[in-house]
Coordinates of N, CA and C and ligand atoms in Angstrom, one line a residue:
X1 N -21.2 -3.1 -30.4 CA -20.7 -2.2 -29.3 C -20.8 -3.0 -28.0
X2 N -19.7 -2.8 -27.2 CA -19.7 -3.8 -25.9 C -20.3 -3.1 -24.6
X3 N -21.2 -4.0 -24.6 CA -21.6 -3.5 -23.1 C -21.0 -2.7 -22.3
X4 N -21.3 -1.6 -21.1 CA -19.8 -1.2 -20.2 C -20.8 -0.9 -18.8
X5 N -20.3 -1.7 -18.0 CA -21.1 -1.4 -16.7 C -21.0 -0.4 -15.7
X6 N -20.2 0.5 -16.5 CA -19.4 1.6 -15.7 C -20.2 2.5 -15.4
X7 N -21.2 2.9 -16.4 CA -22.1 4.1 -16.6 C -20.9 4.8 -17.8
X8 N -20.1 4.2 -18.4 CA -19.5 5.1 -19.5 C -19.6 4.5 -20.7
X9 N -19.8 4.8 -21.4 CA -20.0 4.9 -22.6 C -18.6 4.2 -23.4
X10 N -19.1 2.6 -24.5 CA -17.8 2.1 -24.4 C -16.5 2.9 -25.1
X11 N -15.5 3.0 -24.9 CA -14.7 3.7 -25.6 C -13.6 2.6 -25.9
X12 N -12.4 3.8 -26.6 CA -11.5 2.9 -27.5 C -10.8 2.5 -26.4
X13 N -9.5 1.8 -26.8 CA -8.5 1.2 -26.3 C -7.6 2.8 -25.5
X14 N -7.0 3.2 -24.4 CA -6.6 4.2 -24.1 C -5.3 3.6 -23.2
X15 N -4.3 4.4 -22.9 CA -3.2 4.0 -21.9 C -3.5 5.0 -20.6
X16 N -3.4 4.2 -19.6 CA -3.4 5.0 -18.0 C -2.3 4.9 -17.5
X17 N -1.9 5.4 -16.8 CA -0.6 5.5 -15.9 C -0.8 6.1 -14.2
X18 N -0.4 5.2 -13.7 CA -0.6 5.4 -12.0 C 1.0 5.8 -11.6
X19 N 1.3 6.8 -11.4 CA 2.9 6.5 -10.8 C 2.8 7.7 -9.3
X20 N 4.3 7.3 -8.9 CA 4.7 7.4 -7.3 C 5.8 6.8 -7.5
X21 N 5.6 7.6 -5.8 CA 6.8 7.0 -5.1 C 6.5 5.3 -4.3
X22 N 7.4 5.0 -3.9 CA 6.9 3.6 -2.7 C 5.9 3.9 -1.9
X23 N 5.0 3.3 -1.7 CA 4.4 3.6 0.0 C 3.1 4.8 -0.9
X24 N 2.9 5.1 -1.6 CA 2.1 5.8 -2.4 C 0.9 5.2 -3.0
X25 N 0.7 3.9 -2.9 CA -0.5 3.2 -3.0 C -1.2 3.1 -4.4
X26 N 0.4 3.1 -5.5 CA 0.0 2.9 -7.0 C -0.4 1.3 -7.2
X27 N -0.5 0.3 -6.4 CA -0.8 -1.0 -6.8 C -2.4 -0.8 -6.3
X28 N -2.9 -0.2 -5.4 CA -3.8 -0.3 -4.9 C -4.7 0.1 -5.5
X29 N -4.2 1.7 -6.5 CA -5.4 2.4 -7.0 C -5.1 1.2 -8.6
X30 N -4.5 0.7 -8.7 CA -4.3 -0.4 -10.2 C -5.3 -1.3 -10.2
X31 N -5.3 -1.5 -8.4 CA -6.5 -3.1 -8.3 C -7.6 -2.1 -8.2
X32 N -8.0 -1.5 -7.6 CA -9.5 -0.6 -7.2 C -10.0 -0.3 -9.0
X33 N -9.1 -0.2 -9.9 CA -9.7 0.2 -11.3 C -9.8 -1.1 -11.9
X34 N -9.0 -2.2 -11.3 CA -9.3 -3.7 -12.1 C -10.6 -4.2 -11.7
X35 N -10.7 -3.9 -10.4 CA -11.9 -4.5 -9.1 C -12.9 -3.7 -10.0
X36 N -13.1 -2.8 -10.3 CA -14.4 -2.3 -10.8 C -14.8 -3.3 -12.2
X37 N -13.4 -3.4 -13.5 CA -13.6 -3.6 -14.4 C -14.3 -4.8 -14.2
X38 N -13.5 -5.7 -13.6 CA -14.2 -7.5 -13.2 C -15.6 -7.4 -12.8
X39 N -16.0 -6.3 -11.9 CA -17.4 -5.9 -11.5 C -18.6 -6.4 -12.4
X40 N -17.6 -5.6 -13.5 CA -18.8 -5.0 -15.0 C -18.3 -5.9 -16.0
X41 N -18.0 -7.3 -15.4 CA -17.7 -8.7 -16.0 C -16.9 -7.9 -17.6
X42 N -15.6 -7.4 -17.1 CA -14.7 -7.3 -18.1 C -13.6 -8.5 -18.1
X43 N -12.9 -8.4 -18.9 CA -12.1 -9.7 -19.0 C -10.6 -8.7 -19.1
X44 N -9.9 -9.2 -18.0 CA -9.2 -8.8 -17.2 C -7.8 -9.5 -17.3
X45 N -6.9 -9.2 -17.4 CA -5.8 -9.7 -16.4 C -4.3 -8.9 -16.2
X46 N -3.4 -9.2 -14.9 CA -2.7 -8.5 -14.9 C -1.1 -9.1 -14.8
X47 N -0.2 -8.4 -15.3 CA 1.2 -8.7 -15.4 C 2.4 -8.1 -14.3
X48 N 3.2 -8.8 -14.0 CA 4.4 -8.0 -13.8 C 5.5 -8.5 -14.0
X49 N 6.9 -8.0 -13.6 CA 8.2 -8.3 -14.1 C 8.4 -9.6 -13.3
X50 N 9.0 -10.4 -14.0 CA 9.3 -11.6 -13.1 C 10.7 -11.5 -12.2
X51 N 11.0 -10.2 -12.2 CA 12.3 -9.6 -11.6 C 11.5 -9.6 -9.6
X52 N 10.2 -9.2 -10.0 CA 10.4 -9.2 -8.1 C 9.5 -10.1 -8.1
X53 N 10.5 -11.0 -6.8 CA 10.7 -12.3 -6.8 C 9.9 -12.4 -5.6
X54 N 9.3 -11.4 -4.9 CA 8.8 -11.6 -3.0 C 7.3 -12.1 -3.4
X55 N 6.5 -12.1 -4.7 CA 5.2 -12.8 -5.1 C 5.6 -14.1 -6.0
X56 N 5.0 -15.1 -6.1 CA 4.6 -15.9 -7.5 C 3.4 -15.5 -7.8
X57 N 3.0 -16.1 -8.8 CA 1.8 -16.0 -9.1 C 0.7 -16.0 -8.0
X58 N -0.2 -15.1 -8.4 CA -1.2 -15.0 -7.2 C -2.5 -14.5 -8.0
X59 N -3.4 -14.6 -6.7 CA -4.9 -13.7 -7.2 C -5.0 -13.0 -6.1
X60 N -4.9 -11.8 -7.1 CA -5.1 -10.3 -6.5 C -6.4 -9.7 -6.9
X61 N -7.2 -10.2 -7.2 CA -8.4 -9.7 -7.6 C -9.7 -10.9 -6.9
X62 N -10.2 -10.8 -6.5 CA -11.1 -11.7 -6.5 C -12.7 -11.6 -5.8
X63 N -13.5 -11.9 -6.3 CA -15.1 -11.7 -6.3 C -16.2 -12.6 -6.9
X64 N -16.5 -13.9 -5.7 CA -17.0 -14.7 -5.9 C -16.7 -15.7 -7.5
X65 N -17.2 -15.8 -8.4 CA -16.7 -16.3 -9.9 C -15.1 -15.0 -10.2
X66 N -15.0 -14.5 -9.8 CA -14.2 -13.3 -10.9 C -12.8 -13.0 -9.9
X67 N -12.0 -14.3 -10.6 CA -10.7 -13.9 -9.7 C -9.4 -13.1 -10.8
X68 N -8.6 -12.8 -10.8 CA -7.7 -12.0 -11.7 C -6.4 -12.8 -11.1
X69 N -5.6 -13.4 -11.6 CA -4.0 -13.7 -11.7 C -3.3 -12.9 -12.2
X70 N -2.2 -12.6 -11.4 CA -1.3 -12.0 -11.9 C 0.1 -12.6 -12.9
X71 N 0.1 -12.4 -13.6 CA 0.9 -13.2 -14.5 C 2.2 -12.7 -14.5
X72 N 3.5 -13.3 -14.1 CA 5.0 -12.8 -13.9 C 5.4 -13.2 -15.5
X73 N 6.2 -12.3 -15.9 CA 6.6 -12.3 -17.4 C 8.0 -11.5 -17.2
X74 N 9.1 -12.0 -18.1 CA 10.1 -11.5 -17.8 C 10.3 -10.5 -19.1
X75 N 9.9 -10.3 -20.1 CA 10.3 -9.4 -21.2 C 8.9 -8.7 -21.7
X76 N 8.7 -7.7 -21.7 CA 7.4 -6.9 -22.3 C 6.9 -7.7 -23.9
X77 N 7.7 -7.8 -24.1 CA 7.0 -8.7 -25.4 C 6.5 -10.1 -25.6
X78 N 6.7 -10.7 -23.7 CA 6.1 -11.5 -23.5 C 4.2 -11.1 -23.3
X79 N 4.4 -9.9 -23.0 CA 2.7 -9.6 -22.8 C 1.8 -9.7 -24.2
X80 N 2.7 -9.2 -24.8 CA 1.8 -8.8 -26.3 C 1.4 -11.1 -26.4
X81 N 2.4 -11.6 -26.5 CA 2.3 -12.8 -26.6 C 1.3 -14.0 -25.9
X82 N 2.1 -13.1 -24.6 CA 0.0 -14.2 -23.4 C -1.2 -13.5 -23.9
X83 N -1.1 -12.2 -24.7 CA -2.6 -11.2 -24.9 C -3.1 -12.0 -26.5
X84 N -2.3 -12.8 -26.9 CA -2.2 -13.2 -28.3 C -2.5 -14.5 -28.3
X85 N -1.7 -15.5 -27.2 CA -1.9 -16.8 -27.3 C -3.5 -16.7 -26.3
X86 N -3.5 -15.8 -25.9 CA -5.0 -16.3 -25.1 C -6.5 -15.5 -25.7
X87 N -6.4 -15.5 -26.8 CA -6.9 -14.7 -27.9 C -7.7 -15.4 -28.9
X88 N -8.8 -15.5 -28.6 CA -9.5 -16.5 -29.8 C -10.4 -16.1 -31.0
X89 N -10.3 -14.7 -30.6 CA -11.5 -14.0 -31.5 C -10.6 -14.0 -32.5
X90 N -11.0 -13.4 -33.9 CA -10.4 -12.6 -35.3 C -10.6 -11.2 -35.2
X91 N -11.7 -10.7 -34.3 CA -11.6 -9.0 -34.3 C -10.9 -8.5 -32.9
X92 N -9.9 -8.2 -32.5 CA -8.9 -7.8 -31.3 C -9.0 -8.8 -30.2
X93 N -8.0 -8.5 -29.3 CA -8.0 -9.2 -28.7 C -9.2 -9.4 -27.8
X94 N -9.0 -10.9 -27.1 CA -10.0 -11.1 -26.0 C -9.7 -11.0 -24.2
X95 N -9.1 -9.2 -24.6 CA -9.0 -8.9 -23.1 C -9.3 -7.3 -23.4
X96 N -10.6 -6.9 -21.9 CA -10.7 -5.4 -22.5 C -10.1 -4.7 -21.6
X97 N -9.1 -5.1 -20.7 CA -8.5 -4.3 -19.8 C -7.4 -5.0 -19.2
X98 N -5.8 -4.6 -19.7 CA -4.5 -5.2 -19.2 C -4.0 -4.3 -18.3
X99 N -3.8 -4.9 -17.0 CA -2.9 -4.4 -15.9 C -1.6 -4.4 -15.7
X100 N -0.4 -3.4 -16.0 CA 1.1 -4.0 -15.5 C 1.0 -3.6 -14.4
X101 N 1.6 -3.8 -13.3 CA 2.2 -3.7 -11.8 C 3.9 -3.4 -11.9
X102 N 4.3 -2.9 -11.3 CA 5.9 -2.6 -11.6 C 6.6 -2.4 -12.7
X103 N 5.7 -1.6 -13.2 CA 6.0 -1.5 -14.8 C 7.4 -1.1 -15.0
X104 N 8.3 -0.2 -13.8 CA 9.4 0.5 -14.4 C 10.9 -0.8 -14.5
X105 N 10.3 -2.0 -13.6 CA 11.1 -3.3 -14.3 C 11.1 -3.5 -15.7
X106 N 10.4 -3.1 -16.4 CA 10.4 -3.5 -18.3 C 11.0 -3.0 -18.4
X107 N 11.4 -3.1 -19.9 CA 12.2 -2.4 -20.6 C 11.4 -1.5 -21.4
X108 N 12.2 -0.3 -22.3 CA 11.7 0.7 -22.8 C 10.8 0.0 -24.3
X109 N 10.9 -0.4 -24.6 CA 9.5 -1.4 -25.4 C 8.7 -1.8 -24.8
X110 N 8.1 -1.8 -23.6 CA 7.0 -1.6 -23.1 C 6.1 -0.3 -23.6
X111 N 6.8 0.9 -24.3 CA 5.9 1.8 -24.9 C 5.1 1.3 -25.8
X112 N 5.9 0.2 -26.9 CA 5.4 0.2 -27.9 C 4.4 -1.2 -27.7
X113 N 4.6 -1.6 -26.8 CA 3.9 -2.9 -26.9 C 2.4 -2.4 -26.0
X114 N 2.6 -1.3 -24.9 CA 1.5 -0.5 -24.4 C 0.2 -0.2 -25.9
X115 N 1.3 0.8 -26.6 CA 0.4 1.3 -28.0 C -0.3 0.8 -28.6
X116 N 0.3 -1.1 -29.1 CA -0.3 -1.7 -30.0 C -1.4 -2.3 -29.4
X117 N -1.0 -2.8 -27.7 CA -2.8 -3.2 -26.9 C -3.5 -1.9 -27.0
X118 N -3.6 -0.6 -26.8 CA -4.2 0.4 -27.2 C -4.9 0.2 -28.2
X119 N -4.0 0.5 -29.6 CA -4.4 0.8 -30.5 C -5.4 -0.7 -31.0
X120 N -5.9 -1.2 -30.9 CA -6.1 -2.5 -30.7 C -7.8 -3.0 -29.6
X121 N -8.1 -1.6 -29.1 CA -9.0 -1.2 -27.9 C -9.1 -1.8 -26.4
X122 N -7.8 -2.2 -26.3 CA -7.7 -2.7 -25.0 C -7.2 -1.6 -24.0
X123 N -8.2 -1.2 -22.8 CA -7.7 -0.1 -21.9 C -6.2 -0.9 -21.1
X124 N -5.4 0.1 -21.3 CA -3.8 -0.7 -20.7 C -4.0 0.2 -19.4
X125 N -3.6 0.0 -18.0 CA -3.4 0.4 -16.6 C -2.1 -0.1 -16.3
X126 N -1.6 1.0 -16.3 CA -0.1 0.8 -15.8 C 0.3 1.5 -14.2
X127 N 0.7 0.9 -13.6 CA 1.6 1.3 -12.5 C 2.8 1.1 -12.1
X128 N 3.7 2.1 -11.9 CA 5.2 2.2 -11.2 C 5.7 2.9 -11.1
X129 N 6.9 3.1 -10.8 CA 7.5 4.1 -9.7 C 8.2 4.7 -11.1
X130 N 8.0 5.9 -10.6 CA 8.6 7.6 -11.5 C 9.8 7.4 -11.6
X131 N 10.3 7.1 -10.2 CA 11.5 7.9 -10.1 C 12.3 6.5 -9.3
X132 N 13.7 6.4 -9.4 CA 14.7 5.1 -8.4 C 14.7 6.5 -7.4
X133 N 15.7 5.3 -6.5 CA 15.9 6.2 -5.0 C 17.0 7.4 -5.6
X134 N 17.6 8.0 -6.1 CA 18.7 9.0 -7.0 C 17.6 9.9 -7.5
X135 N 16.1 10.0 -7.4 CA 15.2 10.7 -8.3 C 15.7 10.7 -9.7
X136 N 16.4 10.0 -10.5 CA 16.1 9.5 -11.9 C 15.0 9.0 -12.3
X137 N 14.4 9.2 -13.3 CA 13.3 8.7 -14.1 C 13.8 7.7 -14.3
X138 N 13.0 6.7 -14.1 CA 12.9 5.2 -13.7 C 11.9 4.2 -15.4
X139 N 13.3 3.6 -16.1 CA 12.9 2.9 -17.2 C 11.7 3.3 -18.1
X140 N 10.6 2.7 -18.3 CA 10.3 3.1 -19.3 C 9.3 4.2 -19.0
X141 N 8.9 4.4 -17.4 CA 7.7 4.9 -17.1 C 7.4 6.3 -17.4
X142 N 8.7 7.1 -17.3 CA 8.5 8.5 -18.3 C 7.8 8.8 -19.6
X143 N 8.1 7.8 -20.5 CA 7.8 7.6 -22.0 C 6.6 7.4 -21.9
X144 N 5.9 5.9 -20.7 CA 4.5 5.5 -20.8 C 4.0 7.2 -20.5
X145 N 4.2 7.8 -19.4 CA 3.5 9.0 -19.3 C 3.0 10.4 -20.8
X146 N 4.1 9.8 -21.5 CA 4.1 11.0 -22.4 C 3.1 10.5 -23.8
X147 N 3.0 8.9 -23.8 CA 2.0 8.4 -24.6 C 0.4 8.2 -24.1
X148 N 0.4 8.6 -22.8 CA -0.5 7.9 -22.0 C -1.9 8.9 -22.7
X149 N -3.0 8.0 -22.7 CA -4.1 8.9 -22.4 C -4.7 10.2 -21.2
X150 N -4.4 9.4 -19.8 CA -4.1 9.6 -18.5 C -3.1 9.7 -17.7
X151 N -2.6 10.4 -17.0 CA -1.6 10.2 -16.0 C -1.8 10.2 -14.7
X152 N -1.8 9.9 -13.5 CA -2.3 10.0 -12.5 C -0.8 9.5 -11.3
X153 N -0.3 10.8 -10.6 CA 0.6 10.7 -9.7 C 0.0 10.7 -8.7
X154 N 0.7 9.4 -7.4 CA 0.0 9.5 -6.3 C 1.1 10.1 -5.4
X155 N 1.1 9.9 -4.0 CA 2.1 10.4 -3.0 C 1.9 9.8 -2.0
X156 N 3.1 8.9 -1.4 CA 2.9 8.7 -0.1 C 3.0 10.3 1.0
X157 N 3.3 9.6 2.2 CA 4.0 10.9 3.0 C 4.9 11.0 3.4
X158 N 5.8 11.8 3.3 CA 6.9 12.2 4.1 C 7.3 11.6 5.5
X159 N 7.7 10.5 5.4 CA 8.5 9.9 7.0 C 9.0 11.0 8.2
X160 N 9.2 12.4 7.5 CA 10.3 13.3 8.5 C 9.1 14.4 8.6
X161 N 8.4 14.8 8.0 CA 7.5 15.8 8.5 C 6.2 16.3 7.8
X162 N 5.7 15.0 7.2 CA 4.3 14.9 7.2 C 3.5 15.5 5.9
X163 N 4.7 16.3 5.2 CA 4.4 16.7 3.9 C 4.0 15.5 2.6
X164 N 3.6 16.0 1.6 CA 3.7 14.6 0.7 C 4.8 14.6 0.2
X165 N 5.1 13.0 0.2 CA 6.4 12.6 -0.4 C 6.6 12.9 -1.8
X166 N 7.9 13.3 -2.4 CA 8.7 13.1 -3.5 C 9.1 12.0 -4.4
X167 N 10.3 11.1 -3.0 CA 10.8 10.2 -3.4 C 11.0 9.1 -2.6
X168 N 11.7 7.9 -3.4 CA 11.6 6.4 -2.0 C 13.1 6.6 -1.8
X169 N 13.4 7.7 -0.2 CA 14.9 7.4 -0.5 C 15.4 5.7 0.4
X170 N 16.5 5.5 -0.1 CA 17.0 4.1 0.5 C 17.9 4.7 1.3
X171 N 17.4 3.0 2.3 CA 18.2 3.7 3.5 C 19.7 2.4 3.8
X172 N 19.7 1.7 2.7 CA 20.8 0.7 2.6 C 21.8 1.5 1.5
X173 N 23.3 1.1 1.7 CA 24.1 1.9 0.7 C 24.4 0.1 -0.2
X174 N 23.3 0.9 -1.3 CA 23.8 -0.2 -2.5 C 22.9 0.5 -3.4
X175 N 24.1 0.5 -4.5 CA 24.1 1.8 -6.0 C 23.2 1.2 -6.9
X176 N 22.7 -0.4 -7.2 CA 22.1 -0.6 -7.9 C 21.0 -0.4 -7.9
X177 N 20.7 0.4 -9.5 CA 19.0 0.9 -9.4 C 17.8 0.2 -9.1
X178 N 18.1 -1.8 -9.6 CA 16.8 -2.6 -9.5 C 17.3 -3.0 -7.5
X179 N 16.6 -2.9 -6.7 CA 17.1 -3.7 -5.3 C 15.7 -3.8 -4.7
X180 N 15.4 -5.3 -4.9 CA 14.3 -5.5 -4.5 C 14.7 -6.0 -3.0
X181 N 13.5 -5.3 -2.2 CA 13.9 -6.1 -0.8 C 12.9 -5.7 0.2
X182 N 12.4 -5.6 1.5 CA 11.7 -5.4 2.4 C 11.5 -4.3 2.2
X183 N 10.7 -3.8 2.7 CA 10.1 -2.0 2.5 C 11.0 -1.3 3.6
X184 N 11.0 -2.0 4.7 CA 12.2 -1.0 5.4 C 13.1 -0.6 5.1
X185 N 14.2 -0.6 3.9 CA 15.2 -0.3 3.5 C 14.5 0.2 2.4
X186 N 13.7 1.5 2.7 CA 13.3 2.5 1.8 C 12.5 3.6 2.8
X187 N 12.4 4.7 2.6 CA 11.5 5.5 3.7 C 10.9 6.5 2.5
X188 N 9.7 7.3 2.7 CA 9.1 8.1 1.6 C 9.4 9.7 1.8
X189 N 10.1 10.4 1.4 CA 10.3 11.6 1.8 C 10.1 12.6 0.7
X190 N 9.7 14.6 0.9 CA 9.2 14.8 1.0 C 10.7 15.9 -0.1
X191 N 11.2 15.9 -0.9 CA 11.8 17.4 -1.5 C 12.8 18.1 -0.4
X192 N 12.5 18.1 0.4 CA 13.3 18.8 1.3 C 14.1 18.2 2.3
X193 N 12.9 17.0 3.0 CA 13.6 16.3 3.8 C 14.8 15.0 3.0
X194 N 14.4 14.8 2.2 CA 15.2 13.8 1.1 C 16.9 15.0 0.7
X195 N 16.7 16.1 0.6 CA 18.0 17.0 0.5 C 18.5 17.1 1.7
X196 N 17.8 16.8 2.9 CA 18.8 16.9 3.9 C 19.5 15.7 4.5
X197 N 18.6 14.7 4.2 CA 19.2 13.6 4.2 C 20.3 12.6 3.5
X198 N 20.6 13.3 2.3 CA 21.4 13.1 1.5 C 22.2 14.0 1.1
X199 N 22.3 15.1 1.6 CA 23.2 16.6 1.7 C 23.1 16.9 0.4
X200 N 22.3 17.1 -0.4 CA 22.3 18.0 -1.8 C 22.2 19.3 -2.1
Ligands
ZN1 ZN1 9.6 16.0 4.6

């Protein structure tokens, strides 16, 4: 049985899910649950799509010995593969807690490749966005919700009147759902103010 410095009691492999809108502070609550795990000298690391291009690789985690890299991967079945090639035991892997960041860039085999680190006792922490700027469910992250152990929706606030936000509406006219770019050409709005803004 593995040590857990949490005060919890170790448990199995489980999936989490952090989602929101932009500006809702799902990467933040992702590192605040990795920052603890590294605490309690877990073995850690985190992924995202190699689609957004505004980071390289970096350390996002760090605490004297215990830094965490983020690892850019372009295909979800690259994860199961770094979790495998960096893997030296014979009984599961040698990571007890995987991070995605932007998860709704994967593709919908990210469920299953979620499951197998699960099933496997690795806690998976996912975060990304619910919904594109159209409030469509956004890639795979619906699905991660409905396998998940946990779900946990955050909310920015509302740009126009202070309610919690809904959605990230954009404020540039371009239809494509992936548009990575400066945060200003997105505002967080709130159900109502997002219908008036967009006459629905
Ligand atoms: Zn509003």
């Amino acid at each position: 049985m593995k040590a857990n410095l949490e005060g919890e009691k170790y448990r199995q492999g489980r999936i989490e899910v952090v989602c929101g809108s932009m500006f809702s502070g799902k990467t933040e609550e992702l590192i605040r649950r990795i920052k603890r795990a590294t605490f309690a000298r877990q073995r850690v690391v985190i992924f995202k799509p190699q689609i957004d291009t505004r980071y390289s690789e970096e350390e996002v985690v760090s605490h004297d010995r215990n830094a965490v890299m983020s690892v850019p991967l372009s295909t979800s079945t690259e994860i199961l593969e770094y979790v495998q090639n960096h893997t030296t035991s014979t009984e599961g892997y040698d990571f007890d807690v995987v991070g995605i960041d932007e998860a709704q860039f994967f593709g919908m085999d990210l469920v299953e490749v979620c499951n197998q680190l699960a099933n496997n006792g690795v806690r998976v922490i996912i975060a990304g966005l619910d919904m594109d700027f159209q409030c469509t469910p956004f890639g795979p992250i619906p699905a991660l919700c409905a396998v998940a152990d946990e779900v946990t929706k955050v909310h920015a606030i509302c740009v126009k009147c202070g309610a919690l936000a809904y959605v990230s509406h954009r404020l540039v006219h371009d239809q494509n759902q992936v548009l990575i770019g400066e945060q200003t050409e997105y505002e967080p709005l709130c159900r109502e103010c997002y219908k008036k803004a967009t006459n629905k």
